Coordinates of C-alpha atoms and ligand atoms in Angstrom, one line a residue:
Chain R
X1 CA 11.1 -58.3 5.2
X2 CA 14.1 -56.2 6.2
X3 CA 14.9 -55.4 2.8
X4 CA 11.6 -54.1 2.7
X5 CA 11.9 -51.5 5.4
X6 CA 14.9 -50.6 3.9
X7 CA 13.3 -49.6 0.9
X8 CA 10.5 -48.1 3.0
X9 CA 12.7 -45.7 4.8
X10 CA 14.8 -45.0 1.8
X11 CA 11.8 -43.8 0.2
X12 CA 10.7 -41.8 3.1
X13 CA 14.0 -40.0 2.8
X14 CA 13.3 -39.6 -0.9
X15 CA 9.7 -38.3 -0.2
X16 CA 11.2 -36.1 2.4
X17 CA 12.9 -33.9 0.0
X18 CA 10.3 -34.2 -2.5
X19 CA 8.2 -32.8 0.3
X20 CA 10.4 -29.8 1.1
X21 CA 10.3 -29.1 -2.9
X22 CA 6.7 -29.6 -3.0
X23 CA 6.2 -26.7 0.1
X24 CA 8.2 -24.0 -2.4
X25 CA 5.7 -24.7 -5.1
X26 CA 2.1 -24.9 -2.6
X27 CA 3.1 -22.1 -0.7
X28 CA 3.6 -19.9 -3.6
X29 CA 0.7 -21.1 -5.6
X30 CA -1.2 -20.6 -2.2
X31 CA -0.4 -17.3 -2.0
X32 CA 1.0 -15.8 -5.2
X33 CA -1.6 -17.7 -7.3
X34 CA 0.8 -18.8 -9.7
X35 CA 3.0 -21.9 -10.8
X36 CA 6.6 -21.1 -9.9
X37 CA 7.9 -23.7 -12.8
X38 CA 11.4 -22.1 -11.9
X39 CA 11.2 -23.7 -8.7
X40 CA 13.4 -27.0 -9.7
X41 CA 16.0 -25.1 -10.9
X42 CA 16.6 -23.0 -7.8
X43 CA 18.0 -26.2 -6.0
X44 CA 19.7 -27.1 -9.5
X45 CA 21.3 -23.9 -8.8
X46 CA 21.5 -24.4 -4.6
X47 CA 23.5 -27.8 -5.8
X48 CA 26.1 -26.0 -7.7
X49 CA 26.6 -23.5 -4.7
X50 CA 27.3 -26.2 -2.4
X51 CA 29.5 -27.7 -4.9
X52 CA 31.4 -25.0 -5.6
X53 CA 32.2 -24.5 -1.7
X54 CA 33.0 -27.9 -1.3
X55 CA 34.7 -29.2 -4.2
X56 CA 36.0 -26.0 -6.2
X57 CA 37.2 -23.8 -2.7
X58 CA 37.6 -26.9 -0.3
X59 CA 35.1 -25.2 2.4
X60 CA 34.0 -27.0 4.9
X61 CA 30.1 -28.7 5.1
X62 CA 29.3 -25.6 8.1
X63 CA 30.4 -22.9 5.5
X64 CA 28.8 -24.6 2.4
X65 CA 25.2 -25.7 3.0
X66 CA 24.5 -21.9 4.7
X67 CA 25.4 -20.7 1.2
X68 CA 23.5 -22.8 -0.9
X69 CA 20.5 -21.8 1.2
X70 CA 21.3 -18.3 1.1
X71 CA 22.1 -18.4 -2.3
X72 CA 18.7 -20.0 -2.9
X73 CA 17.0 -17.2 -1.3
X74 CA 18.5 -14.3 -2.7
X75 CA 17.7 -16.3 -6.1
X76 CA 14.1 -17.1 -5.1
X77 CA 13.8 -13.3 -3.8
X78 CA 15.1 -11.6 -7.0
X79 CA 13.2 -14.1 -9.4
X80 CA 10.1 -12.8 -7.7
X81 CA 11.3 -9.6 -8.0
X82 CA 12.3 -8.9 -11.3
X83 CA 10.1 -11.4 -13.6
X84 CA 6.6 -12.4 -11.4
X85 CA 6.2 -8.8 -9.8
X86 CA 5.8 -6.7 -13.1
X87 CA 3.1 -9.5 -14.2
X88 CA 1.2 -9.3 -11.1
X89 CA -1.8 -8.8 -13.1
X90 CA -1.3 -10.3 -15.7
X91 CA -3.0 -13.5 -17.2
X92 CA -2.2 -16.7 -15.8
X93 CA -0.8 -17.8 -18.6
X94 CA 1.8 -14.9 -19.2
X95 CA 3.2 -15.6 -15.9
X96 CA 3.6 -19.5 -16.3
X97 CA 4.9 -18.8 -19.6
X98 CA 7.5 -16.3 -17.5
X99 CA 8.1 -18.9 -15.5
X100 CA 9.0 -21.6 -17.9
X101 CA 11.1 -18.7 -19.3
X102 CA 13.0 -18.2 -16.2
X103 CA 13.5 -22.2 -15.7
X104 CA 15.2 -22.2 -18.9
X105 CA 17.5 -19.4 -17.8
X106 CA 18.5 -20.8 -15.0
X107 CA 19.7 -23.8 -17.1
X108 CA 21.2 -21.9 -19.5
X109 CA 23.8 -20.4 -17.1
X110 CA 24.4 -23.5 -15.1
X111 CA 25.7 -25.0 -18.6
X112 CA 27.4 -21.5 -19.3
X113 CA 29.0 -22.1 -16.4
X114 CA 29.4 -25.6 -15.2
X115 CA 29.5 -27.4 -18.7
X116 CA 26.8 -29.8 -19.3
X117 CA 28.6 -32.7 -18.0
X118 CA 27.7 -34.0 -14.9
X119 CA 30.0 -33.7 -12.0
X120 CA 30.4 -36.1 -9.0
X121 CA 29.3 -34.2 -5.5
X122 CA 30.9 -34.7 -2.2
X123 CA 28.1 -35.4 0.4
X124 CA 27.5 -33.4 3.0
X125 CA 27.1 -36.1 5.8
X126 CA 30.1 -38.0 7.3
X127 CA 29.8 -41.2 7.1
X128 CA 29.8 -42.1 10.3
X129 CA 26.2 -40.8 10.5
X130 CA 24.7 -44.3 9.0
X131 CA 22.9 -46.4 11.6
X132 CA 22.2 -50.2 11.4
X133 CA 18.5 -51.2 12.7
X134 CA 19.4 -55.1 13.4
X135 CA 19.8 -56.3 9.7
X136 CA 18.5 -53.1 8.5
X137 CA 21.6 -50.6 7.2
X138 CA 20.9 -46.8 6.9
X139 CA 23.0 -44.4 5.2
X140 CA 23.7 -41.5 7.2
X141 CA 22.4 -39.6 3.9
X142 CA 19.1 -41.2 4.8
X143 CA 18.8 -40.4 8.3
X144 CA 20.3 -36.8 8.3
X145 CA 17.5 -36.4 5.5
X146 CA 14.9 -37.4 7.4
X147 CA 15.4 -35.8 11.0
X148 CA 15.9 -32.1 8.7
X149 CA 12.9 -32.7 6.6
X150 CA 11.0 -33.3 9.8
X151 CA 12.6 -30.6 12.2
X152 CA 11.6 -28.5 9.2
X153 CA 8.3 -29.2 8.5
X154 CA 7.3 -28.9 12.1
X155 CA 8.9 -25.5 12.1
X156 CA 7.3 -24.5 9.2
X157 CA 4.0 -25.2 10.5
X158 CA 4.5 -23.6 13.5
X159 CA 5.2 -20.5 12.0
X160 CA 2.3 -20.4 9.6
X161 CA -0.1 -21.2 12.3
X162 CA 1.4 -19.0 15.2
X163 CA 2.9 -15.9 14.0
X164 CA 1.8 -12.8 12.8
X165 CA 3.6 -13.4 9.0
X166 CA 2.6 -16.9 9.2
X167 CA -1.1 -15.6 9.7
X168 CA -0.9 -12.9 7.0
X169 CA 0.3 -15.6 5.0
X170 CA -3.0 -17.0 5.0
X171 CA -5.1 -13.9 5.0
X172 CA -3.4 -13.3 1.4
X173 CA -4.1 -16.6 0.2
X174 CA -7.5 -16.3 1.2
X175 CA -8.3 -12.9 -0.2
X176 CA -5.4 -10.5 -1.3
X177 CA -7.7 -7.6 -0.5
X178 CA -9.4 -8.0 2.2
X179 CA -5.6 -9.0 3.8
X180 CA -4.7 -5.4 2.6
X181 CA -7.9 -3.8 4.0
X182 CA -6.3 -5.6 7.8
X183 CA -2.9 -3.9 6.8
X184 CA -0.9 -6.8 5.4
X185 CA 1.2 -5.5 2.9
X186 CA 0.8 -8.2 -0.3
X187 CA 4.1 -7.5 -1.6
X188 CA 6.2 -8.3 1.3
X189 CA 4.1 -11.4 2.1
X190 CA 4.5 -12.9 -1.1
X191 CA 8.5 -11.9 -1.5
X192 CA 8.6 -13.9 2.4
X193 CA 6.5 -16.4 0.8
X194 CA 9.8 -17.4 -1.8
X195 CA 12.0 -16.8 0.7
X196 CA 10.9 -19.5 2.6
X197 CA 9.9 -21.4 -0.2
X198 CA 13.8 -20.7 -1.5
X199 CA 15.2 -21.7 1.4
X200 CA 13.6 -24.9 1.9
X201 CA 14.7 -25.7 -1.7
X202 CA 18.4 -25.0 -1.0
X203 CA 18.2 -27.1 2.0
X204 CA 16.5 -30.4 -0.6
X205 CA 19.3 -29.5 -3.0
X206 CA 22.6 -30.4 -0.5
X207 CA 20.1 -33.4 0.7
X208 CA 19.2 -34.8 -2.9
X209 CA 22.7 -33.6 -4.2
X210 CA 23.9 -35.7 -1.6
X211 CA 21.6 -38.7 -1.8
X212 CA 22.3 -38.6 -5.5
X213 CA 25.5 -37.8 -5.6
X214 CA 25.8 -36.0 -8.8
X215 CA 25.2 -32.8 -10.2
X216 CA 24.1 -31.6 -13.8
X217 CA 22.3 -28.3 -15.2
X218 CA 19.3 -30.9 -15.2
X219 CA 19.7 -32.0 -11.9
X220 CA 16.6 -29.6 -10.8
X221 CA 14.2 -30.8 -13.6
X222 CA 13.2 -34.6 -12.7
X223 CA 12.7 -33.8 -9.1
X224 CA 11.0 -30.6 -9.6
X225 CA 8.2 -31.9 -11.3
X226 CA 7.9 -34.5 -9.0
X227 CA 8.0 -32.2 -6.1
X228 CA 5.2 -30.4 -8.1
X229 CA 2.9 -33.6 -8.5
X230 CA 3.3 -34.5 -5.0
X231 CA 1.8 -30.7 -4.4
X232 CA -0.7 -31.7 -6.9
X233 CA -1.3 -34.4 -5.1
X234 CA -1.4 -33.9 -1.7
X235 CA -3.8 -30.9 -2.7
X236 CA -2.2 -28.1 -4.3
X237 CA -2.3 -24.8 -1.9
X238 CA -2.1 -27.1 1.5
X239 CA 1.1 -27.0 3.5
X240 CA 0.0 -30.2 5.1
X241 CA -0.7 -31.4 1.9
X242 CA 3.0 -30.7 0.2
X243 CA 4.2 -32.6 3.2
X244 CA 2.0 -36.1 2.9
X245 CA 2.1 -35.9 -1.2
X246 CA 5.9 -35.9 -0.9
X247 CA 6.4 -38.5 1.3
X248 CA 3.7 -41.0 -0.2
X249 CA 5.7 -40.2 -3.6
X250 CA 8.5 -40.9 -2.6
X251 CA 7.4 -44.3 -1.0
X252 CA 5.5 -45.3 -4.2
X253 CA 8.1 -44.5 -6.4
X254 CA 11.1 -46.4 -3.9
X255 CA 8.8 -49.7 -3.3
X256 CA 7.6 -49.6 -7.2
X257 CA 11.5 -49.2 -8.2
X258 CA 12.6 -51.9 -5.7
X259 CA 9.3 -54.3 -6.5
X260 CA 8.2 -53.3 -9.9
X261 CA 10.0 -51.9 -12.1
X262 CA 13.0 -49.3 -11.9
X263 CA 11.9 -47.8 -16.1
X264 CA 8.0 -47.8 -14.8
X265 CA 8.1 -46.3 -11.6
X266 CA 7.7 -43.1 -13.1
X267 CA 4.9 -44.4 -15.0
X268 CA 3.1 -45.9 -11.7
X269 CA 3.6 -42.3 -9.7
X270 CA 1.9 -40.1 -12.4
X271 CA -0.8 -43.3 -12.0
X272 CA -1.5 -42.6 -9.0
X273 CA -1.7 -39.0 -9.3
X274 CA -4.4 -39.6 -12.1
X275 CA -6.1 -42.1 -9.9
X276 CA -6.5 -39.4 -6.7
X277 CA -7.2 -36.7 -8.5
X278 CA -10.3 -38.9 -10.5
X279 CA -11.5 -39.6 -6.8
X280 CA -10.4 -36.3 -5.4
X281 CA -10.2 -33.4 -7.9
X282 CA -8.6 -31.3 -5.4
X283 CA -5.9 -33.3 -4.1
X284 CA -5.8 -35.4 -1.0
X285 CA -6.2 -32.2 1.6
X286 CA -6.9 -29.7 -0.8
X287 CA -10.1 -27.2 -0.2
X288 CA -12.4 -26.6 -2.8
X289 CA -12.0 -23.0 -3.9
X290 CA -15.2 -21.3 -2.0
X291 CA -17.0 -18.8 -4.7
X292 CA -17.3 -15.5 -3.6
X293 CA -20.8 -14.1 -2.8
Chain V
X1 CA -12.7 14.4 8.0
X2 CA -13.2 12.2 4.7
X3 CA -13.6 14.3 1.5
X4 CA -13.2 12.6 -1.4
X5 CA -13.2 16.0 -4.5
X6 CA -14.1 15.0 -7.8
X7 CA -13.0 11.7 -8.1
X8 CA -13.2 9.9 -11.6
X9 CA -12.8 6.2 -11.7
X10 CA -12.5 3.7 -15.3
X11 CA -12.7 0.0 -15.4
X12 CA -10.8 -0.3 -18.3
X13 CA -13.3 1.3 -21.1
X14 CA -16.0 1.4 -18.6
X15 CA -16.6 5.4 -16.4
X16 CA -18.0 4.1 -13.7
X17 CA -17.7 7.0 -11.5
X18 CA -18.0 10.4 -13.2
X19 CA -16.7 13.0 -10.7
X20 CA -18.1 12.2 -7.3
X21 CA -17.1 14.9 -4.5
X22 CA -18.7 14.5 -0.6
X23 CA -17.2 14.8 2.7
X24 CA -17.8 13.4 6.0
X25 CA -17.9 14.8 9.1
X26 CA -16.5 13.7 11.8
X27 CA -19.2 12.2 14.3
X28 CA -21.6 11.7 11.2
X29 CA -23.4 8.6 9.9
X30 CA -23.5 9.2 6.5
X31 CA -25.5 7.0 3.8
X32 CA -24.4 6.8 0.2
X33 CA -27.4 5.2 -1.6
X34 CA -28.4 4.3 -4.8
X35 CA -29.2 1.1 -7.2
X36 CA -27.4 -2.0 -8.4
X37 CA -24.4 -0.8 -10.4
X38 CA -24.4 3.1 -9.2
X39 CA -20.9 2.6 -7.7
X40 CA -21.3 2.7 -4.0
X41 CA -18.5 0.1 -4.3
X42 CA -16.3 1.6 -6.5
X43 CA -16.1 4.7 -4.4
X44 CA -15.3 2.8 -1.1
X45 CA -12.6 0.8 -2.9
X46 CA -11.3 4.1 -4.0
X47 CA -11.5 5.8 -0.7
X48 CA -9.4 2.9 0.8
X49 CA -6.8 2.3 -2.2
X50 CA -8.4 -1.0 -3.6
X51 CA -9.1 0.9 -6.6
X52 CA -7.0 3.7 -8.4
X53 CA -9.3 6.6 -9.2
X54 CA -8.0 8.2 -12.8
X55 CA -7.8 11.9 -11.6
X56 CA -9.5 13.1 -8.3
X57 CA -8.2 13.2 -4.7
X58 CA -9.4 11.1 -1.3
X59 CA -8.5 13.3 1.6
X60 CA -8.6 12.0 5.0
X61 CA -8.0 13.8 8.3
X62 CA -5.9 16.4 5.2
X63 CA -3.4 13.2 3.7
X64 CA -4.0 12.7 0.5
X65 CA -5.3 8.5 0.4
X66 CA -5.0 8.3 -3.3
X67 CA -0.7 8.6 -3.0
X68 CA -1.3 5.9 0.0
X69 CA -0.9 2.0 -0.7
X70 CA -4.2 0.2 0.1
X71 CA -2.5 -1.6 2.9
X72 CA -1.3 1.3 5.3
X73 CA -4.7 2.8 4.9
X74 CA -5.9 0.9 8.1
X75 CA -3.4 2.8 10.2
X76 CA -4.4 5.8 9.6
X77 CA -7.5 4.6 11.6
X78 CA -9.8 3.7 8.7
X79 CA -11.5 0.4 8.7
X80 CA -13.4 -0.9 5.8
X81 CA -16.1 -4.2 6.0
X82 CA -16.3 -4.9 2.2
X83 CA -19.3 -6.3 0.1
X84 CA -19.8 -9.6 0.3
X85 CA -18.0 -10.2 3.8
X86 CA -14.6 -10.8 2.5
X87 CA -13.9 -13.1 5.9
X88 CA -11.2 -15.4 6.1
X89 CA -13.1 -18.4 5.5
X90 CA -10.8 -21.3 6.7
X91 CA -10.0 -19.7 9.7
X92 CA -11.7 -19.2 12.9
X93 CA -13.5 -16.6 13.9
X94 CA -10.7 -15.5 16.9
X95 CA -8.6 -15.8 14.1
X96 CA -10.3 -13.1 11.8
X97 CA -11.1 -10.8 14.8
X98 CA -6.9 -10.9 15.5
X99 CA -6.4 -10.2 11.5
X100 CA -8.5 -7.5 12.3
X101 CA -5.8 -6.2 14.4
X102 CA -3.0 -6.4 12.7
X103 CA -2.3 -2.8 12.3
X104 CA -2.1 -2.7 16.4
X105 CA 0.9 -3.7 18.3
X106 CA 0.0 -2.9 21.5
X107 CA -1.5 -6.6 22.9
X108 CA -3.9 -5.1 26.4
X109 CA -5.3 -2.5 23.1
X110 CA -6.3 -5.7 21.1
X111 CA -7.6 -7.6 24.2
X112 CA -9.4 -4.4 25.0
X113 CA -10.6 -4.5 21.4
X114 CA -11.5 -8.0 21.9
X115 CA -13.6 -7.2 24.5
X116 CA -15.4 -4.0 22.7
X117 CA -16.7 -6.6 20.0
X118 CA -17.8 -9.5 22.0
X119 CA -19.8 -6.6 23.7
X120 CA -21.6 -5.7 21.1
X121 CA -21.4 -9.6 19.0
X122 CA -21.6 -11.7 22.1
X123 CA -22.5 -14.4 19.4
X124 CA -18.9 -14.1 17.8
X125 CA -17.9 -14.8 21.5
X126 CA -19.8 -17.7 21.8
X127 CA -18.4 -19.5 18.4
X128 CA -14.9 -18.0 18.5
X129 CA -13.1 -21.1 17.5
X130 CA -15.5 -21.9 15.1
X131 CA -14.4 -22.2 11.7
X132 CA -15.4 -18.6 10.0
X133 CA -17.0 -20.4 6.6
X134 CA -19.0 -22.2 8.5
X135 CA -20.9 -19.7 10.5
X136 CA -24.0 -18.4 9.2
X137 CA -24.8 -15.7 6.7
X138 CA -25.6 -12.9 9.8
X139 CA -22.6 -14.1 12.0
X140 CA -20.8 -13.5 9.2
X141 CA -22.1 -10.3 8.5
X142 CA -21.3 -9.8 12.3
X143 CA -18.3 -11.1 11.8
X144 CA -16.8 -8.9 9.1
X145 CA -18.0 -6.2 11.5
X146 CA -15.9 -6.7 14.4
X147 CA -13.0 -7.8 12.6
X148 CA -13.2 -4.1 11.4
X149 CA -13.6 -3.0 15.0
X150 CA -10.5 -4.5 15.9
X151 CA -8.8 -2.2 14.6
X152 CA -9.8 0.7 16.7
X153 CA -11.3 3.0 14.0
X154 CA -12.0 6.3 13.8
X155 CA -14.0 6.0 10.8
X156 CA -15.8 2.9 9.6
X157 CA -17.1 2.4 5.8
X158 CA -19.9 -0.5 5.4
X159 CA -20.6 -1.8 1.9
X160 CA -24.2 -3.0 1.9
X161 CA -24.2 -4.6 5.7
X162 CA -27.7 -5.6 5.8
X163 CA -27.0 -7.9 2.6
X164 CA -29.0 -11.1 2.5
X165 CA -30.2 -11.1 6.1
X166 CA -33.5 -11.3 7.3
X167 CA -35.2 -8.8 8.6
X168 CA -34.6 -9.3 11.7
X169 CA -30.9 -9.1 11.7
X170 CA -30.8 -6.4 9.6
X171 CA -32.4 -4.4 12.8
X172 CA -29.7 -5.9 15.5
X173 CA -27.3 -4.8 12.9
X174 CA -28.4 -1.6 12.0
X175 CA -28.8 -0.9 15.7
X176 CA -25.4 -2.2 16.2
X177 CA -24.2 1.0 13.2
X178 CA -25.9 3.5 15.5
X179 CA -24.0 2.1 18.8
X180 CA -20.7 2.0 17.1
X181 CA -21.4 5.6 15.8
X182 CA -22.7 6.7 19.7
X183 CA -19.5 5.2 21.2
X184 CA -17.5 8.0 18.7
X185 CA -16.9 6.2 15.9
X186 CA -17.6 8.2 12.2
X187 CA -19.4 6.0 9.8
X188 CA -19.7 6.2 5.9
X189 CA -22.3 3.6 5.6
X190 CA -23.0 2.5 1.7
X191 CA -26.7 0.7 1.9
X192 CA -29.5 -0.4 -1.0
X193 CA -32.2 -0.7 2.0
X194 CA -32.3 3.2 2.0
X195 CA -35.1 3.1 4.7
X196 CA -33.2 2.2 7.1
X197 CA -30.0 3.3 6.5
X198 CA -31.6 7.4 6.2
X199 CA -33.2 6.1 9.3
X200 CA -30.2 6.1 10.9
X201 CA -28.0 8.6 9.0
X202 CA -27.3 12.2 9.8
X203 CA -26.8 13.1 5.7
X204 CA -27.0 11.3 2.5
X205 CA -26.0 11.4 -0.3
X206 CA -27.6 9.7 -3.6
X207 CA -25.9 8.3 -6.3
X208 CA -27.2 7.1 -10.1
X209 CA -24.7 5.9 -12.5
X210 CA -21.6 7.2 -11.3
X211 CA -22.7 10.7 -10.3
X212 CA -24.1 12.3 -7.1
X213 CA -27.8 13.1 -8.4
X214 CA -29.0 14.6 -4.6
X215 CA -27.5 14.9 -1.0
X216 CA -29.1 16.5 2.3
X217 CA -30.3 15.5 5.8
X218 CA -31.4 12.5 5.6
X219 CA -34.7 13.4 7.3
X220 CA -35.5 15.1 4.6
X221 CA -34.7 12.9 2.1
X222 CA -36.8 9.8 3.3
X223 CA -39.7 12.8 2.6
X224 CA -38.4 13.7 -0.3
X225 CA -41.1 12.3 -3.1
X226 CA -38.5 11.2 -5.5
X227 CA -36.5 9.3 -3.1
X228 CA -39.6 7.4 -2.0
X229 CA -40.7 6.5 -5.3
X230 CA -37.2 5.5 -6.2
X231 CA -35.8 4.3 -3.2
X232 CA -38.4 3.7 -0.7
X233 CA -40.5 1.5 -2.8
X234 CA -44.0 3.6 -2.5
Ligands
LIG1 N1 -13.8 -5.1 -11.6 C1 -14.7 -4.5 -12.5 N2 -14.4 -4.5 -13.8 C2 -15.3 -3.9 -14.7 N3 -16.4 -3.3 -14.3 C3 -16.7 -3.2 -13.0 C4 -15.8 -3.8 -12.0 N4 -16.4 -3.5 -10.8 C5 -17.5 -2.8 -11.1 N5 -17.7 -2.6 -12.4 C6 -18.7 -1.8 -13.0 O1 -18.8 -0.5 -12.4 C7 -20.1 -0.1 -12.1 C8 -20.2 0.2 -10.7 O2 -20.1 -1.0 -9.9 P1 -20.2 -1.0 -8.3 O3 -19.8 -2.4 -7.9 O4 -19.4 0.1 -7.8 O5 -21.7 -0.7 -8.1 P2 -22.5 -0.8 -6.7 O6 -23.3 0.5 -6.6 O7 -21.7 -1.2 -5.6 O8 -23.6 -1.9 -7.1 P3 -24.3 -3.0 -6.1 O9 -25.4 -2.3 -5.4 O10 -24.9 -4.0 -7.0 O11 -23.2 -3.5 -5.2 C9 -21.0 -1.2 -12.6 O12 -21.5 -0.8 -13.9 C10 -20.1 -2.4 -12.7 O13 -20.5 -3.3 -13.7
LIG2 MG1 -21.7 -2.7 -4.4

């Protein structure tokens, strides 16, 4: 039994930085309209920031997870900027292409750069930080995961829902045109939109950088396309949504590892995704898309 | 206050508007009629930067709205209720009304505002946390009215209010138009029941296929034998 909450709560600390990966892509689809495939290798490139401060120029943990976040941003920002913006109306299809584009870039210089060998990464939590629940042991990795992915999420709902940017978020998500009839300058919500979205990647990558503690030019990849089902999952557009779909995955795929199978786990996630989305086309707290009149 | 000079608009291959000039006083409640596909629409999109008009100029208390981005438009104290609603349907109605006024800063001016629509919509009022999809086809209608209010126009452009509701909300809303218009605000009002829209305008102006084929008072217009075989239905 204590084994089991172990796993449980590993895999809520799993699902909580699937979660924060998942609110990038939801949020931008939400509002942008478009798949941000690019997305996974934003923290790829978040991880190498963080590495680089720690490991290459000794910097201490306060110095190097504020530049991985920034860095994340300014990466997010200028993405938007310079390959989404020009294709703003353009078919969906040319921007996902883009974006597939712009994922491979990203990879590209990582191995220009960093080699395509995988390289060990210091964790950013002492390791004092670990807690023992009776029998239960939990790595301060774990924990610090979880209290951020929560203090996050909390935050990031209570900006959507009580501020002015939060709310033009969701006029523009709604209707871009009736949001710039109110005054809401599209533009500027959507380049907020990967901010955010950017920043809470940067933040997953020193957490799953140092859950995992490795780092490669693929290092984005696997967890980005989970983060992406879980958005699928938990209904793709719904900030709620992003945050359920990431945790359940992460569960599954920890219990299914621990009690299944380690090679099928994989296999047993995208099941389930099939399953919900047979039931529940939309997601688990996705809206249908109302027509217009 | 509004004159919008020659203004050509293209869909891609299609010329939907063919060099439209009118002007609007300010004060007025002017009508722009005409059938399905005429491009009442189109021009209103123009006139608040939805749509980029090919050559022509939008000129509003003497800027130049065409060299304006659609979403500062509002400030200039323009306010536009679109066809088809256009409300934010997952939120509530409080919600929309506050989106309304996004342009103002000033919180007593938006509680003020507040208080001007739930005057004249006491029904938005009554259901203000209610979920703005779910509301019916006149609150909505209502709805997409006062968010517009909230912004404190001085001018007000209506795509085709009376859309869909029976005919008894089409009065309360029309006589709603002539309130708003009484308490000083200018309104460009784009209608196909041309009855009562020249019932309540000062001019009008009638368009067919992308050109303005007649304008006067409107007065004279609902006598006009042409208009009431084409418009009025008689
Ligand atoms: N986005 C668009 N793409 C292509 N053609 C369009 C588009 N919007 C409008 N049109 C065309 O432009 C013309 C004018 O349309 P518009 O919507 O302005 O007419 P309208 O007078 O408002 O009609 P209705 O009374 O039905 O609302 C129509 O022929 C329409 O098919
Ligand atoms: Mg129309």
């Amino acid at each position: 039994m204590s084994s089991f909450f172990s796993y449980l709560i590993a895999g809520i600390s799993l699902g909580g930085i699937y979660a924060l990966i998942a609110l990038g892509y939801t949020m931008v689809y939400g509002i942008a309209k478009m798949l941000n495939f690019a997305h996974g290798d934003v923290i790829m490139i978040g991880g190498y920031v963080a590495f680089t401060a720690i490991s290459t120029m000794q910097q201490p943990v306060w110095i190097a997870v504020p530049c991985a976040i920034i860095a994340c941003i300014l990466l997010g920002v200028v993405i938007e900027k310079v390959a989404y913006k020009p294709l703003r109306s353009a078919t969906p299809l040319a921007v996902l292409i883009t974006a597939i584009g712009v994922s491979y870039l990203l990879q590209n210089v990582a191995l220009l750069i960093f080699g395509s060998q995988a390289r060990n990464f210091t964790s950013v939590v002492p390791d004092d930080f670990s807690v023992s629940l009776g029998s239960i042991n939990i790595s301060g990795e774990t924990v610090v995961t979880i209290l951020a992915s929560v203090a996050i999420m909390v935050a990031l709902t209570l900006f959507v829902n009580h501020t002015k940017s939060g709310k033009a978020m969701q006029a523009v998500s709604e209707d871009r045109g009736a949001a710039q009839l109110m005054g809401i300058n599209v533009n500027r919500t959507i380049s907020l939109t990967f901010a955010i979205g950017s920043a809470l990647a940067g933040v997953a990558s020193v957490l799953l950088c140092s859950t995992y503690p490795q780092i490669s030019p693929y290092t984005g990849a696997m967890p980005g396309i989970k983060a992406f089902t879980a958005a699928v999952f938990g209904g793709i557009g719904s900030i709620p949504g992003a945050m359920i779909g990431g945790v359940v995955l992460g569960v599954i795929e920890n219990l299914s590892k621990a009690y299944i199978s380690s090679e099928l786990s994989d296999a047993i996630v995208f099941a389930v995704l099939i399953i919900v989305l047979l039931v529940k086309p939309t997601g688990l707290l996705g809206k249908k898309i109302n027509e217009k009149v | 206050m509004l004159k919008v000079e020659n203004i050509q608009v293209y869909y891609g291959m299609i010329h939907a508007i063919k060099g439209v000039s009118f002007e609007v006083n300010e004060g007025e409640v002017i009508a722009l009629i005409g059938a399905n596909g005429a491009g009442k629409t189109t021009i209103l999109h123009t006139i608040t930067g939805l749509v980029a008009p090919k050559s022509g100029h939008v000129l509003f208390e003497g800027k130049d709205l065409t060299k304006i981005p659609a979403h500062k438009i509002v400030y200039l104290g323009m306010a536009h209720v679109p066809e088809g609603r256009r409300i934010f349907q997952q939120l509530t109605v409080l919600e929309n009304l506050k989106l309304g006024a996004f342009s103002i800063t000033d919180k007593v001016q938006i509680e003020k505002n507040l208080n001007y629509v739930y005057m004249h919509f006491p029904r938005l009022a009554e259901r203000k946390n209610q979920v703005a999809g779910t509301l019916s086809g006149g609150e909505q209608q209502m709805l997409a009215m006062g968010r517009a209010l909230m912004s404190n126009p001085k001018i007000i452009l209506m795509d085709e209010p009376s859309m869909g509701l029976s005919p008894l909300l089409v009065n309360e809303i029309f006589k709603i138009i002539s309130e708003v218009s009484k308490d000083g605000t200018t309104v460009l009002l784009v209608e196909q029941n041309a009855k009562k829209a020249l019932s309540i305008a000062d001019r009008a102006y009638v368009l067919e296929t992308g050109n303005i084929v007649m304008e006067g008072k409107a007065s004279e217009l609902l006598d006009n034998p042409r208009i009431r075989a084409a418009y009025l239905g008689e």
